[in-house]
Amino acid sequence: MDTADLEAKVIAFIASKVENIDISAITTASKFEELGFDSLDTVQLLFDAEDTFGVSFDGEEVKGLRSVGDIIDYIGKHPPTDAV
Amino acid sequence: MRVVVTGMGIISPIGTSTDQFWNAAINGVSGIVSIQCFDASNLHSRIAGEISGFTPSAFLSAKQLDQTDRFTQLALYAANQAVEDAGGLDGYDPRRLAVSLGSGMGGFATFESSAVRKLQNKSIPPFSVPRIMANSAAAWIATKHGLKGANLTCSTACSSGANAIGMALDLLRTGKADAVVAGGAEACVLPLTMAGFEALYALSSGFNDDPARASRPFAKGRDGFVMGEGAGILILEKEEEAQRRGAKIYARLAGYGCACDATHIVAPDRDGQVAAMQAALDDAGMTPDQVDYINAHATSTPLGDVVETKAIKQLFGERAPEIAISATKSMIGHSIGASAAIGSIATIMSLHTGTIHPTINLDEADPECDLNYTPNHAIQKKIQTGVCNAFGFGGNNASVVFTTL
């Protein structure tokens, strides 16, 4: 999957988790809190993303994920462990 | 002080509203089907009273779906109906509105799926614990409806729903609440839970090819209970408050009794069952000769139905054959902690409509089960007093008494 593909898929995935949002309003710069996710919502989002993208969000690095772009970068750096 | 039922809500394998459920029940419709929600091919019991077409996304957001187990979703669906049926509870101080809910297994769908993931070294949903905990459904009902008084959950296996309704009666009588959302919810048509009951030889295994005939309380050849799921919710209020606000009143909740066998963790005990029924009638200030209907616990196990028959004979004596009895589980299977709440709704509807629903699949009764179980066809009978029985693992026995006004 190239970066543009991954970016589109992550944005579509996040759009599916937010009530009443226009997908064009989500960019790589969008922060989770700006999209209405509190800290627990973000944990749930990353959990759901694990199955969708076949990656495992664990370790200290995950605590620094703040934005849509951070997720895309993380997935790019961590090849799928269990493609779904 | 008198307590009355002013609202009801239900979701069951034969109906997702009180009217739909009751219409199916009086027509003897079976809701038992081959299991659809998981691959049951390696189980001996491959049938269940499964609710199909339930779409919680119709009333819960994506976020709320992530945070709730199926048993909570069923409970919320029934509670929403019940509150609406009661005309809303907005006239009460929120701190005087309580919830008393029963569930035998709680969020076991989440437990099972999270356990599988953990054993595969995968991460588990962050809301696993708040989905699994038994009080999750009661908490969500409170949150959705702004009920800020007592919020209790009772887990006494198959008697949970009856105990929860009884606890609600106690809350109202002791002045700890003005109205209570009470009942039970269960969603355990699940591989591990069913394998567990199977290991005890509690489930029916001989009717996989003919599911509608599998749940056959009191019948010759019955071979165990059929797993079910669902939720039943009552709105209970003090009679004078209900009248003051002009609420419609279905019936009166007159008494509640419970007793523990203190003999065996799973085997039923006649004395405990008699004690619970007697205690409920004492609590109602009534005598056995006033009872004209019993919604039996009657799960369709070879032993349980005989013991309940003997208990009814012991308490009601020569009058026992005159009492109309019916087994709701013959149509919907055994929904564990929800079963007595659903049985209570059947009892209330019998009082309210003058129709007794049948016990289906009762073509030939077990010779040891020789009472009037309303076989196969509904009957018309004006009744004044109905008892709903619930007997659960742990030696828990609970009975609730409903009357006309």
GROMACS .gro file of C-alpha atoms in nm:
model
  489
    1MET     CA    1   0.000   0.000   0.000
    2ASP     CA    2   0.153   0.336  -0.094
    3THR     CA    3   0.135   0.640   0.132
    4ALA     CA    4  -0.155   0.805  -0.052
    5ASP     CA    5  -0.358   0.483  -0.032
    6LEU     CA    6  -0.282   0.442   0.335
    7GLU     CA    7  -0.369   0.804   0.407
    8ALA     CA    8  -0.705   0.772   0.232
    9LYS     CA    9  -0.784   0.449   0.414
   10VAL     CA   10  -0.692   0.585   0.757
   11ILE     CA   11  -0.897   0.900   0.700
   12ALA     CA   12  -1.197   0.695   0.583
   13PHE     CA   13  -1.157   0.470   0.886
   14ILE     CA   14  -1.149   0.765   1.126
   15ALA     CA   15  -1.447   0.926   0.952
   16SER     CA   16  -1.643   0.606   1.019
   17LYS     CA   17  -1.578   0.652   1.392
   18VAL     CA   18  -1.698   1.011   1.418
   19GLU     CA   19  -2.064   1.102   1.426
   20ASN     CA   20  -2.184   1.353   1.171
   21ILE     CA   21  -1.857   1.457   1.014
   22ASP     CA   22  -1.774   1.541   0.653
   23ILE     CA   23  -1.473   1.333   0.554
   24SER     CA   24  -1.319   1.636   0.383
   25ALA     CA   25  -1.287   1.796   0.726
   26ILE     CA   26  -1.034   1.532   0.830
   27THR     CA   27  -0.673   1.587   0.732
   28THR     CA   28  -0.342   1.437   0.839
   29ALA     CA   29  -0.303   1.734   1.070
   30SER     CA   30  -0.632   1.671   1.252
   31LYS     CA   31  -0.570   1.600   1.618
   32PHE     CA   32  -0.783   1.334   1.791
   33GLU     CA   33  -0.916   1.584   2.045
   34GLU     CA   34  -1.023   1.817   1.764
   35LEU     CA   35  -1.230   1.531   1.623
   36GLY     CA   36  -1.404   1.483   1.958
   37PHE     CA   37  -1.202   1.187   2.088
   38ASP     CA   38  -1.118   1.192   2.457
   39SER     CA   39  -0.833   0.977   2.587
   40LEU     CA   40  -1.047   0.663   2.623
   41ASP     CA   41  -1.201   0.717   2.280
   42THR     CA   42  -0.850   0.735   2.139
   43VAL     CA   43  -0.760   0.402   2.301
   44GLN     CA   44  -1.074   0.252   2.146
   45LEU     CA   45  -0.984   0.406   1.808
   46LEU     CA   46  -0.637   0.252   1.814
   47PHE     CA   47  -0.782  -0.083   1.917
   48ASP     CA   48  -1.023  -0.077   1.624
   49ALA     CA   49  -0.740   0.030   1.394
   50GLU     CA   50  -0.538  -0.278   1.493
   51ASP     CA   51  -0.787  -0.514   1.333
   52THR     CA   52  -0.850  -0.290   1.036
   53PHE     CA   53  -0.486  -0.231   0.944
   54GLY     CA   54  -0.323  -0.544   1.085
   55VAL     CA   55  -0.085  -0.359   1.314
   56SER     CA   56  -0.029  -0.371   1.686
   57PHE     CA   57  -0.036  -0.044   1.875
   58ASP     CA   58   0.172  -0.107   2.182
   59GLY     CA   59   0.477   0.022   2.360
   60GLU     CA   60   0.579   0.371   2.469
   61GLU     CA   61   0.564   0.505   2.114
   62VAL     CA   62   0.183   0.479   2.112
   63LYS     CA   63   0.150   0.731   2.394
   64GLY     CA   64   0.281   0.999   2.160
   65LEU     CA   65   0.018   0.949   1.891
   66ARG     CA   66  -0.190   1.265   1.874
   67SER     CA   67  -0.309   1.309   1.517
   68VAL     CA   68  -0.433   1.132   1.206
   69GLY     CA   69  -0.087   1.177   1.054
   70ASP     CA   70   0.071   1.010   1.358
   71ILE     CA   71  -0.137   0.698   1.295
   72ILE     CA   72  -0.041   0.695   0.928
   73ASP     CA   73   0.328   0.732   1.016
   74TYR     CA   74   0.301   0.457   1.279
   75ILE     CA   75   0.138   0.211   1.040
   76GLY     CA   76   0.398   0.299   0.774
   77LYS     CA   77   0.680   0.221   1.015
   78HIS     CA   78   0.526  -0.100   1.151
   79PRO     CA   79   0.453  -0.358   0.884
   80PRO     CA   80   0.128  -0.550   0.935
   81THR     CA   81   0.164  -0.837   1.182
   82ASP     CA   82  -0.166  -1.000   1.105
   83ALA     CA   83  -0.324  -0.862   0.790
   84VAL     CA   84  -0.701  -0.864   0.814
   85MET     CA   85  -4.821   0.071   5.059
   86ARG     CA   86  -4.920  -0.068   4.720
   87VAL     CA   87  -4.686  -0.096   4.424
   88VAL     CA   88  -4.809  -0.111   4.066
   89VAL     CA   89  -4.677  -0.184   3.719
   90THR     CA   90  -4.716   0.113   3.486
   91GLY     CA   91  -4.490   0.021   3.196
   92MET     CA   92  -4.342  -0.282   3.028
   93GLY     CA   93  -4.074  -0.346   2.770
   94ILE     CA   94  -3.947  -0.668   2.622
   95ILE     CA   95  -3.720  -0.812   2.361
   96SER     CA   96  -3.743  -1.185   2.310
   97PRO     CA   97  -3.706  -1.451   2.040
   98ILE     CA   98  -4.079  -1.424   1.968
   99GLY     CA   99  -4.130  -1.052   1.983
  100THR     CA  100  -3.961  -0.718   2.024
  101SER     CA  101  -4.252  -0.541   2.191
  102THR     CA  102  -4.502  -0.644   2.455
  103ASP     CA  103  -4.784  -0.674   2.203
  104GLN     CA  104  -4.577  -0.873   1.956
  105PHE     CA  105  -4.448  -1.103   2.231
  106TRP     CA  106  -4.789  -1.157   2.379
  107ASN     CA  107  -4.957  -1.221   2.046
  108ALA     CA  108  -4.695  -1.485   1.965
  109ALA     CA  109  -4.715  -1.636   2.314
  110ILE     CA  110  -5.091  -1.685   2.314
  111ASN     CA  111  -5.061  -1.842   1.970
  112GLY     CA  112  -4.794  -2.084   2.085
  113VAL     CA  113  -4.521  -1.963   1.850
  114SER     CA  114  -4.176  -2.110   1.906
  115GLY     CA  115  -3.871  -1.886   1.881
  116ILE     CA  116  -3.620  -2.171   1.898
  117VAL     CA  117  -3.395  -2.196   1.592
  118SER     CA  118  -3.062  -2.343   1.480
  119ILE     CA  119  -2.787  -2.119   1.619
  120GLN     CA  120  -2.695  -1.846   1.370
  121CYS     CA  121  -2.463  -1.618   1.567
  122PHE     CA  122  -2.164  -1.855   1.588
  123ASP     CA  123  -2.057  -2.189   1.446
  124ALA     CA  124  -2.216  -2.435   1.688
  125SER     CA  125  -2.122  -2.746   1.494
  126ASN     CA  126  -1.899  -2.878   1.772
  127LEU     CA  127  -2.166  -2.845   2.039
  128HIS     CA  128  -2.418  -3.114   2.127
  129SER     CA  129  -2.688  -2.848   2.166
  130ARG     CA  130  -2.695  -2.647   1.843
  131ILE     CA  131  -3.022  -2.462   1.893
  132ALA     CA  132  -3.128  -2.155   2.089
  133GLY     CA  133  -3.389  -1.892   2.144
  134GLU     CA  134  -3.186  -1.641   1.948
  135ILE     CA  135  -3.308  -1.289   1.871
  136SER     CA  136  -3.255  -1.217   1.504
  137GLY     CA  137  -3.264  -0.881   1.333
  138PHE     CA  138  -3.172  -0.684   1.646
  139THR     CA  139  -3.001  -0.362   1.537
  140PRO     CA  140  -2.872  -0.170   1.838
  141SER     CA  141  -2.721   0.088   1.600
  142ALA     CA  142  -3.079   0.213   1.561
  143PHE     CA  143  -3.064   0.362   1.911
  144LEU     CA  144  -2.694   0.368   2.007
  145SER     CA  145  -2.409   0.569   1.853
  146ALA     CA  146  -2.096   0.396   1.721
  147LYS     CA  147  -1.917   0.501   2.039
  148GLN     CA  148  -2.193   0.361   2.261
  149LEU     CA  149  -2.186   0.035   2.064
  150ASP     CA  150  -1.814   0.005   2.138
  151GLN     CA  151  -1.884   0.051   2.508
  152THR     CA  152  -2.174  -0.195   2.552
  153ASP     CA  153  -2.216  -0.571   2.557
  154ARG     CA  154  -2.514  -0.731   2.388
  155PHE     CA  155  -2.688  -0.791   2.724
  156THR     CA  156  -2.673  -0.418   2.793
  157GLN     CA  157  -2.803  -0.340   2.445
  158LEU     CA  158  -3.099  -0.575   2.499
  159ALA     CA  159  -3.165  -0.422   2.842
  160LEU     CA  160  -3.158  -0.070   2.699
  161TYR     CA  161  -3.394  -0.163   2.418
  162ALA     CA  162  -3.648  -0.305   2.664
  163ALA     CA  163  -3.599  -0.020   2.913
  164ASN     CA  164  -3.657   0.242   2.644
  165GLN     CA  165  -3.986   0.073   2.558
  166ALA     CA  166  -4.091   0.043   2.922
  167VAL     CA  167  -4.018   0.406   3.008
  168GLU     CA  168  -4.209   0.520   2.700
  169ASP     CA  169  -4.496   0.284   2.782
  170ALA     CA  170  -4.516   0.440   3.129
  171GLY     CA  171  -4.547   0.784   2.969
  172GLY     CA  172  -4.198   0.887   3.085
  173LEU     CA  173  -4.069   0.945   3.437
  174ASP     CA  174  -3.996   1.316   3.402
  175GLY     CA  175  -4.235   1.410   3.682
  176TYR     CA  176  -4.012   1.252   3.944
  177ASP     CA  177  -3.703   1.389   4.117
  178PRO     CA  178  -3.418   1.201   3.939
  179ARG     CA  179  -3.264   1.112   4.275
  180ARG     CA  180  -3.583   0.918   4.357
  181LEU     CA  181  -3.564   0.706   4.042
  182ALA     CA  182  -3.390   0.370   4.082
  183VAL     CA  183  -3.282   0.078   3.868
  184SER     CA  184  -3.290  -0.282   3.986
  185LEU     CA  185  -3.171  -0.523   3.723
  186GLY     CA  186  -3.092  -0.893   3.715
  187SER     CA  187  -2.839  -1.076   3.501
  188GLY     CA  188  -2.688  -1.417   3.557
  189MET     CA  189  -2.384  -1.384   3.333
  190GLY     CA  190  -2.350  -1.011   3.264
  191GLY     CA  191  -2.142  -0.918   2.963
  192PHE     CA  192  -2.029  -1.265   2.878
  193ALA     CA  193  -2.027  -1.205   2.501
  194THR     CA  194  -1.747  -0.957   2.563
  195PHE     CA  195  -1.577  -1.187   2.813
  196GLU     CA  196  -1.568  -1.473   2.563
  197SER     CA  197  -1.450  -1.268   2.267
  198SER     CA  198  -1.189  -1.078   2.472
  199ALA     CA  199  -1.062  -1.403   2.623
  200VAL     CA  200  -1.013  -1.551   2.277
  201ARG     CA  201  -0.815  -1.245   2.168
  202LYS     CA  202  -0.598  -1.247   2.480
  203LEU     CA  203  -0.520  -1.616   2.437
  204GLN     CA  204  -0.408  -1.533   2.082
  205ASN     CA  205  -0.180  -1.259   2.220
  206LYS     CA  206  -0.395  -0.988   2.062
  207SER     CA  207  -0.496  -0.670   2.238
  208ILE     CA  208  -0.843  -0.660   2.392
  209PRO     CA  209  -1.108  -0.387   2.361
  210PRO     CA  210  -1.034  -0.105   2.607
  211PHE     CA  211  -1.393  -0.118   2.730
  212SER     CA  212  -1.380  -0.491   2.805
  213VAL     CA  213  -1.427  -0.451   3.181
  214PRO     CA  214  -1.711  -0.195   3.171
  215ARG     CA  215  -1.883  -0.412   2.912
  216ILE     CA  216  -1.841  -0.735   3.108
  217MET     CA  217  -1.933  -0.613   3.456
  218ALA     CA  218  -2.278  -0.735   3.561
  219ASN     CA  219  -2.394  -0.386   3.661
  220SER     CA  220  -2.318  -0.243   3.319
  221ALA     CA  221  -2.676  -0.271   3.192
  222ALA     CA  222  -2.823  -0.102   3.501
  223ALA     CA  223  -2.569   0.177   3.475
  224TRP     CA  224  -2.646   0.238   3.108
  225ILE     CA  225  -3.022   0.244   3.174
  226ALA     CA  226  -2.960   0.507   3.440
  227THR     CA  227  -2.734   0.711   3.213
  228LYS     CA  228  -2.972   0.704   2.918
  229HIS     CA  229  -3.275   0.799   3.126
  230GLY     CA  230  -3.120   1.019   3.397
  231LEU     CA  231  -3.211   0.787   3.685
  232LYS     CA  232  -2.999   0.913   3.974
  233GLY     CA  233  -3.123   0.707   4.268
  234ALA     CA  234  -3.021   0.356   4.374
  235ASN     CA  235  -2.868   0.152   4.094
  236LEU     CA  236  -2.861  -0.214   4.185
  237THR     CA  237  -2.777  -0.533   4.004
  238CYS     CA  238  -2.869  -0.878   4.125
  239SER     CA  239  -2.686  -1.184   3.998
  240THR     CA  240  -2.852  -1.498   4.127
  241ALA     CA  241  -2.827  -1.707   3.810
  242CYS     CA  242  -3.168  -1.804   3.673
  243SER     CA  243  -3.358  -1.624   3.948
  244SER     CA  244  -3.183  -1.289   3.893
  245GLY     CA  245  -3.481  -1.122   3.724
  246ALA     CA  246  -3.725  -1.218   3.999
  247ASN     CA  247  -3.486  -1.111   4.273
  248ALA     CA  248  -3.432  -0.779   4.095
  249ILE     CA  249  -3.807  -0.716   4.078
  250GLY     CA  250  -3.832  -0.812   4.445
  251MET     CA  251  -3.550  -0.576   4.536
  252ALA     CA  252  -3.736  -0.301   4.350
  253LEU     CA  253  -4.046  -0.372   4.557
  254ASP     CA  254  -3.836  -0.339   4.872
  255LEU     CA  255  -3.686  -0.008   4.752
  256LEU     CA  256  -4.035   0.134   4.703
  257ARG     CA  257  -4.178   0.001   5.029
  258THR     CA  258  -3.887   0.129   5.234
  259GLY     CA  259  -3.915   0.473   5.082
  260LYS     CA  260  -3.578   0.459   4.907
  261ALA     CA  261  -3.728   0.529   4.565
  262ASP     CA  262  -4.047   0.663   4.408
  263ALA     CA  263  -4.023   0.461   4.088
  264VAL     CA  264  -3.798   0.177   3.978
  265VAL     CA  265  -3.696   0.045   3.640
  266ALA     CA  266  -3.674  -0.326   3.719
  267GLY     CA  267  -3.621  -0.651   3.534
  268GLY     CA  268  -3.356  -0.869   3.379
  269ALA     CA  269  -3.136  -0.905   3.075
  270GLU     CA  270  -2.923  -1.184   2.936
  271ALA     CA  271  -2.730  -1.257   2.618
  272CYS     CA  272  -2.546  -1.584   2.649
  273VAL     CA  273  -2.609  -1.773   2.329
  274LEU     CA  274  -2.232  -1.812   2.328
  275PRO     CA  275  -1.986  -2.095   2.268
  276LEU     CA  276  -1.814  -2.110   2.607
  277THR     CA  277  -2.130  -2.051   2.812
  278MET     CA  278  -2.320  -2.317   2.622
  279ALA     CA  279  -2.030  -2.562   2.646
  280GLY     CA  280  -2.034  -2.499   3.022
  281PHE     CA  281  -2.402  -2.581   3.058
  282GLU     CA  282  -2.349  -2.875   2.826
  283ALA     CA  283  -2.077  -3.010   3.053
  284LEU     CA  284  -2.344  -3.029   3.324
  285TYR     CA  285  -2.577  -3.213   3.082
  286ALA     CA  286  -2.825  -2.930   3.133
  287LEU     CA  287  -2.895  -2.851   2.764
  288SER     CA  288  -3.125  -3.027   2.520
  289SER     CA  289  -2.928  -3.220   2.258
  290GLY     CA  290  -3.187  -3.445   2.097
  291PHE     CA  291  -3.382  -3.193   1.893
  292ASN     CA  292  -3.116  -3.021   1.681
  293ASP     CA  293  -3.305  -3.111   1.366
  294ASP     CA  294  -3.639  -2.997   1.503
  295PRO     CA  295  -3.564  -2.687   1.712
  296ALA     CA  296  -3.925  -2.579   1.767
  297ARG     CA  297  -3.995  -2.903   1.955
  298ALA     CA  298  -3.685  -2.893   2.177
  299SER     CA  299  -3.810  -2.687   2.471
  300ARG     CA  300  -4.083  -2.906   2.615
  301PRO     CA  301  -4.141  -2.842   2.985
  302PHE     CA  302  -4.333  -3.116   3.165
  303ALA     CA  303  -4.343  -3.334   2.851
  304LYS     CA  304  -4.236  -3.693   2.824
  305GLY     CA  305  -3.899  -3.718   2.653
  306ARG     CA  306  -3.771  -3.370   2.744
  307ASP     CA  307  -3.394  -3.371   2.759
  308GLY     CA  308  -3.275  -3.037   2.894
  309PHE     CA  309  -3.320  -2.667   2.853
  310VAL     CA  310  -3.267  -2.461   2.541
  311MET     CA  311  -3.046  -2.155   2.576
  312GLY     CA  312  -3.225  -1.825   2.521
  313GLU     CA  313  -3.162  -1.453   2.538
  314GLY     CA  314  -3.361  -1.138   2.589
  315ALA     CA  315  -3.467  -0.870   2.831
  316GLY     CA  316  -3.781  -0.779   3.020
  317ILE     CA  317  -3.831  -0.450   3.203
  318LEU     CA  318  -4.109  -0.324   3.429
  319ILE     CA  319  -4.175   0.025   3.554
  320LEU     CA  320  -4.282  -0.001   3.917
  321GLU     CA  321  -4.433   0.287   4.111
  322LYS     CA  322  -4.624   0.355   4.428
  323GLU     CA  323  -4.992   0.326   4.344
  324GLU     CA  324  -5.090   0.670   4.473
  325GLU     CA  325  -4.813   0.839   4.271
  326ALA     CA  326  -4.910   0.648   3.958
  327GLN     CA  327  -5.272   0.748   4.002
  328ARG     CA  328  -5.178   1.108   4.073
  329ARG     CA  329  -4.995   1.136   3.744
  330GLY     CA  330  -5.270   0.953   3.557
  331ALA     CA  331  -5.057   0.658   3.451
  332LYS     CA  332  -5.217   0.346   3.311
  333ILE     CA  333  -5.185   0.060   3.555
  334TYR     CA  334  -5.139  -0.296   3.433
  335ALA     CA  335  -5.132  -0.483   3.763
  336ARG     CA  336  -5.019  -0.470   4.120
  337LEU     CA  337  -4.690  -0.621   4.238
  338ALA     CA  338  -4.820  -0.761   4.564
  339GLY     CA  339  -4.543  -0.974   4.707
  340TYR     CA  340  -4.197  -1.120   4.680
  341GLY     CA  341  -4.030  -1.408   4.855
  342CYS     CA  342  -3.698  -1.581   4.830
  343ALA     CA  343  -3.527  -1.875   4.991
  344CYS     CA  344  -3.199  -2.058   4.949
  345ASP     CA  345  -3.183  -2.437   4.940
  346ALA     CA  346  -2.843  -2.439   5.108
  347THR     CA  347  -2.807  -2.795   4.988
  348HIS     CA  348  -2.642  -2.815   4.645
  349ILE     CA  349  -2.490  -2.567   4.402
  350VAL     CA  350  -2.702  -2.680   4.105
  351ALA     CA  351  -2.963  -2.943   4.207
  352PRO     CA  352  -3.316  -2.812   4.269
  353ASP     CA  353  -3.481  -2.862   4.606
  354ARG     CA  354  -3.854  -2.883   4.662
  355ASP     CA  355  -3.847  -2.736   5.013
  356GLY     CA  356  -3.666  -2.423   4.895
  357GLN     CA  357  -3.915  -2.372   4.614
  358VAL     CA  358  -4.212  -2.413   4.850
  359ALA     CA  359  -4.051  -2.171   5.093
  360ALA     CA  360  -4.006  -1.904   4.824
  361MET     CA  361  -4.366  -1.929   4.702
  362GLN     CA  362  -4.497  -1.929   5.060
  363ALA     CA  363  -4.282  -1.629   5.151
  364ALA     CA  364  -4.407  -1.436   4.848
  365LEU     CA  365  -4.769  -1.504   4.941
  366ASP     CA  366  -4.705  -1.413   5.305
  367ASP     CA  367  -4.543  -1.092   5.187
  368ALA     CA  368  -4.853  -1.017   4.979
  369GLY     CA  369  -5.077  -1.091   5.277
  370MET     CA  370  -5.238  -1.371   5.079
  371THR     CA  371  -5.300  -1.741   5.116
  372PRO     CA  372  -5.235  -2.022   4.866
  373ASP     CA  373  -5.607  -2.062   4.795
  374GLN     CA  374  -5.612  -1.718   4.631
  375VAL     CA  375  -5.367  -1.813   4.356
  376ASP     CA  376  -5.522  -1.895   4.020
  377TYR     CA  377  -5.221  -1.881   3.786
  378ILE     CA  378  -4.856  -1.984   3.806
  379ASN     CA  379  -4.596  -1.888   3.549
  380ALA     CA  380  -4.367  -2.180   3.621
  381HIS     CA  381  -3.989  -2.174   3.616
  382ALA     CA  382  -4.018  -2.493   3.406
  383THR     CA  383  -3.697  -2.507   3.206
  384SER     CA  384  -3.758  -2.847   3.040
  385THR     CA  385  -3.491  -3.034   3.234
  386PRO     CA  386  -3.589  -3.388   3.336
  387LEU     CA  387  -3.542  -3.321   3.708
  388GLY     CA  388  -3.639  -2.955   3.745
  389ASP     CA  389  -3.994  -2.981   3.610
  390VAL     CA  390  -4.075  -3.275   3.838
  391VAL     CA  391  -3.940  -3.097   4.146
  392GLU     CA  392  -4.140  -2.781   4.067
  393THR     CA  393  -4.454  -2.991   4.013
  394LYS     CA  394  -4.402  -3.151   4.355
  395ALA     CA  395  -4.340  -2.813   4.516
  396ILE     CA  396  -4.664  -2.673   4.372
  397LYS     CA  397  -4.853  -2.980   4.496
  398GLN     CA  398  -4.702  -2.949   4.841
  399LEU     CA  399  -4.796  -2.583   4.879
  400PHE     CA  400  -5.134  -2.578   4.707
  401GLY     CA  401  -5.250  -2.926   4.807
  402GLU     CA  402  -5.581  -3.041   4.663
  403ARG     CA  403  -5.622  -2.712   4.476
  404ALA     CA  404  -5.303  -2.762   4.274
  405PRO     CA  405  -5.478  -2.923   3.971
  406GLU     CA  406  -5.722  -2.630   3.953
  407ILE     CA  407  -5.447  -2.372   3.909
  408ALA     CA  408  -5.361  -2.279   3.552
  409ILE     CA  409  -4.987  -2.315   3.499
  410SER     CA  410  -4.785  -2.227   3.193
  411ALA     CA  411  -4.422  -2.237   3.086
  412THR     CA  412  -4.308  -1.939   2.881
  413LYS     CA  413  -3.975  -2.114   2.823
  414SER     CA  414  -4.148  -2.371   2.601
  415MET     CA  415  -4.152  -2.098   2.335
  416ILE     CA  416  -3.845  -1.883   2.402
  417GLY     CA  417  -3.603  -2.115   2.580
  418HIS     CA  418  -3.425  -2.017   2.899
  419SER     CA  419  -3.298  -1.661   2.904
  420ILE     CA  420  -3.136  -1.712   3.248
  421GLY     CA  421  -3.137  -1.375   3.431
  422ALA     CA  422  -3.403  -1.231   3.200
  423SER     CA  423  -3.636  -1.528   3.224
  424ALA     CA  424  -3.832  -1.428   3.533
  425ALA     CA  425  -3.868  -1.071   3.411
  426ILE     CA  426  -4.017  -1.204   3.088
  427GLY     CA  427  -4.226  -1.453   3.288
  428SER     CA  428  -4.349  -1.163   3.498
  429ILE     CA  429  -4.459  -0.979   3.184
  430ALA     CA  430  -4.647  -1.294   3.074
  431THR     CA  431  -4.811  -1.309   3.417
  432ILE     CA  432  -4.909  -0.942   3.405
  433MET     CA  433  -5.050  -0.983   3.054
  434SER     CA  434  -5.254  -1.282   3.172
  435LEU     CA  435  -5.401  -1.070   3.452
  436HIS     CA  436  -5.454  -0.780   3.216
  437THR     CA  437  -5.612  -0.969   2.925
  438GLY     CA  438  -5.775  -1.277   3.079
  439THR     CA  439  -5.581  -1.507   2.849
  440ILE     CA  440  -5.334  -1.771   2.968
  441HIS     CA  441  -5.063  -1.858   2.717
  442PRO     CA  442  -4.998  -2.225   2.651
  443THR     CA  443  -4.709  -2.456   2.732
  444ILE     CA  444  -4.623  -2.581   2.386
  445ASN     CA  445  -4.485  -2.923   2.288
  446LEU     CA  446  -4.696  -3.083   2.557
  447ASP     CA  447  -4.866  -3.361   2.363
  448GLU     CA  448  -4.789  -3.622   2.622
  449ALA     CA  449  -4.701  -3.520   2.976
  450ASP     CA  450  -4.443  -3.692   3.194
  451PRO     CA  451  -4.646  -3.912   3.434
  452GLU     CA  452  -4.472  -3.733   3.722
  453CYS     CA  453  -4.591  -3.398   3.587
  454ASP     CA  454  -4.964  -3.422   3.634
  455LEU     CA  455  -5.094  -3.068   3.684
  456ASN     CA  456  -5.280  -2.832   3.452
  457TYR     CA  457  -5.001  -2.684   3.241
  458THR     CA  458  -5.228  -2.527   2.974
  459PRO     CA  459  -5.106  -2.768   2.705
  460ASN     CA  460  -5.059  -2.637   2.350
  461HIS     CA  461  -5.351  -2.394   2.335
  462ALA     CA  462  -5.420  -2.070   2.517
  463ILE     CA  463  -5.723  -2.056   2.743
  464GLN     CA  464  -5.952  -1.772   2.844
  465LYS     CA  465  -5.966  -1.738   3.220
  466LYS     CA  466  -6.026  -1.431   3.432
  467ILE     CA  467  -5.759  -1.450   3.698
  468GLN     CA  468  -5.696  -1.231   4.000
  469THR     CA  469  -5.361  -1.354   4.128
  470GLY     CA  470  -5.057  -1.489   3.945
  471VAL     CA  471  -4.727  -1.617   4.082
  472CYS     CA  472  -4.409  -1.613   3.875
  473ASN     CA  473  -4.144  -1.861   3.984
  474ALA     CA  474  -3.771  -1.849   3.929
  475PHE     CA  475  -3.523  -2.105   4.058
  476GLY     CA  476  -3.152  -2.070   3.998
  477PHE     CA  477  -2.814  -2.230   4.046
  478GLY     CA  478  -2.682  -2.158   4.389
  479GLY     CA  479  -3.003  -2.294   4.538
  480ASN     CA  480  -3.175  -1.960   4.478
  481ASN     CA  481  -3.553  -1.965   4.471
  482ALA     CA  482  -3.760  -1.653   4.417
  483SER     CA  483  -4.128  -1.593   4.356
  484VAL     CA  484  -4.319  -1.276   4.281
  485VAL     CA  485  -4.695  -1.227   4.314
  486PHE     CA  486  -4.894  -1.004   4.081
  487THR     CA  487  -5.263  -0.925   4.123
  488THR     CA  488  -5.530  -0.727   3.948
  489LEU     CA  489  -5.608  -0.398   4.118
   0.00000   0.00000   0.00000
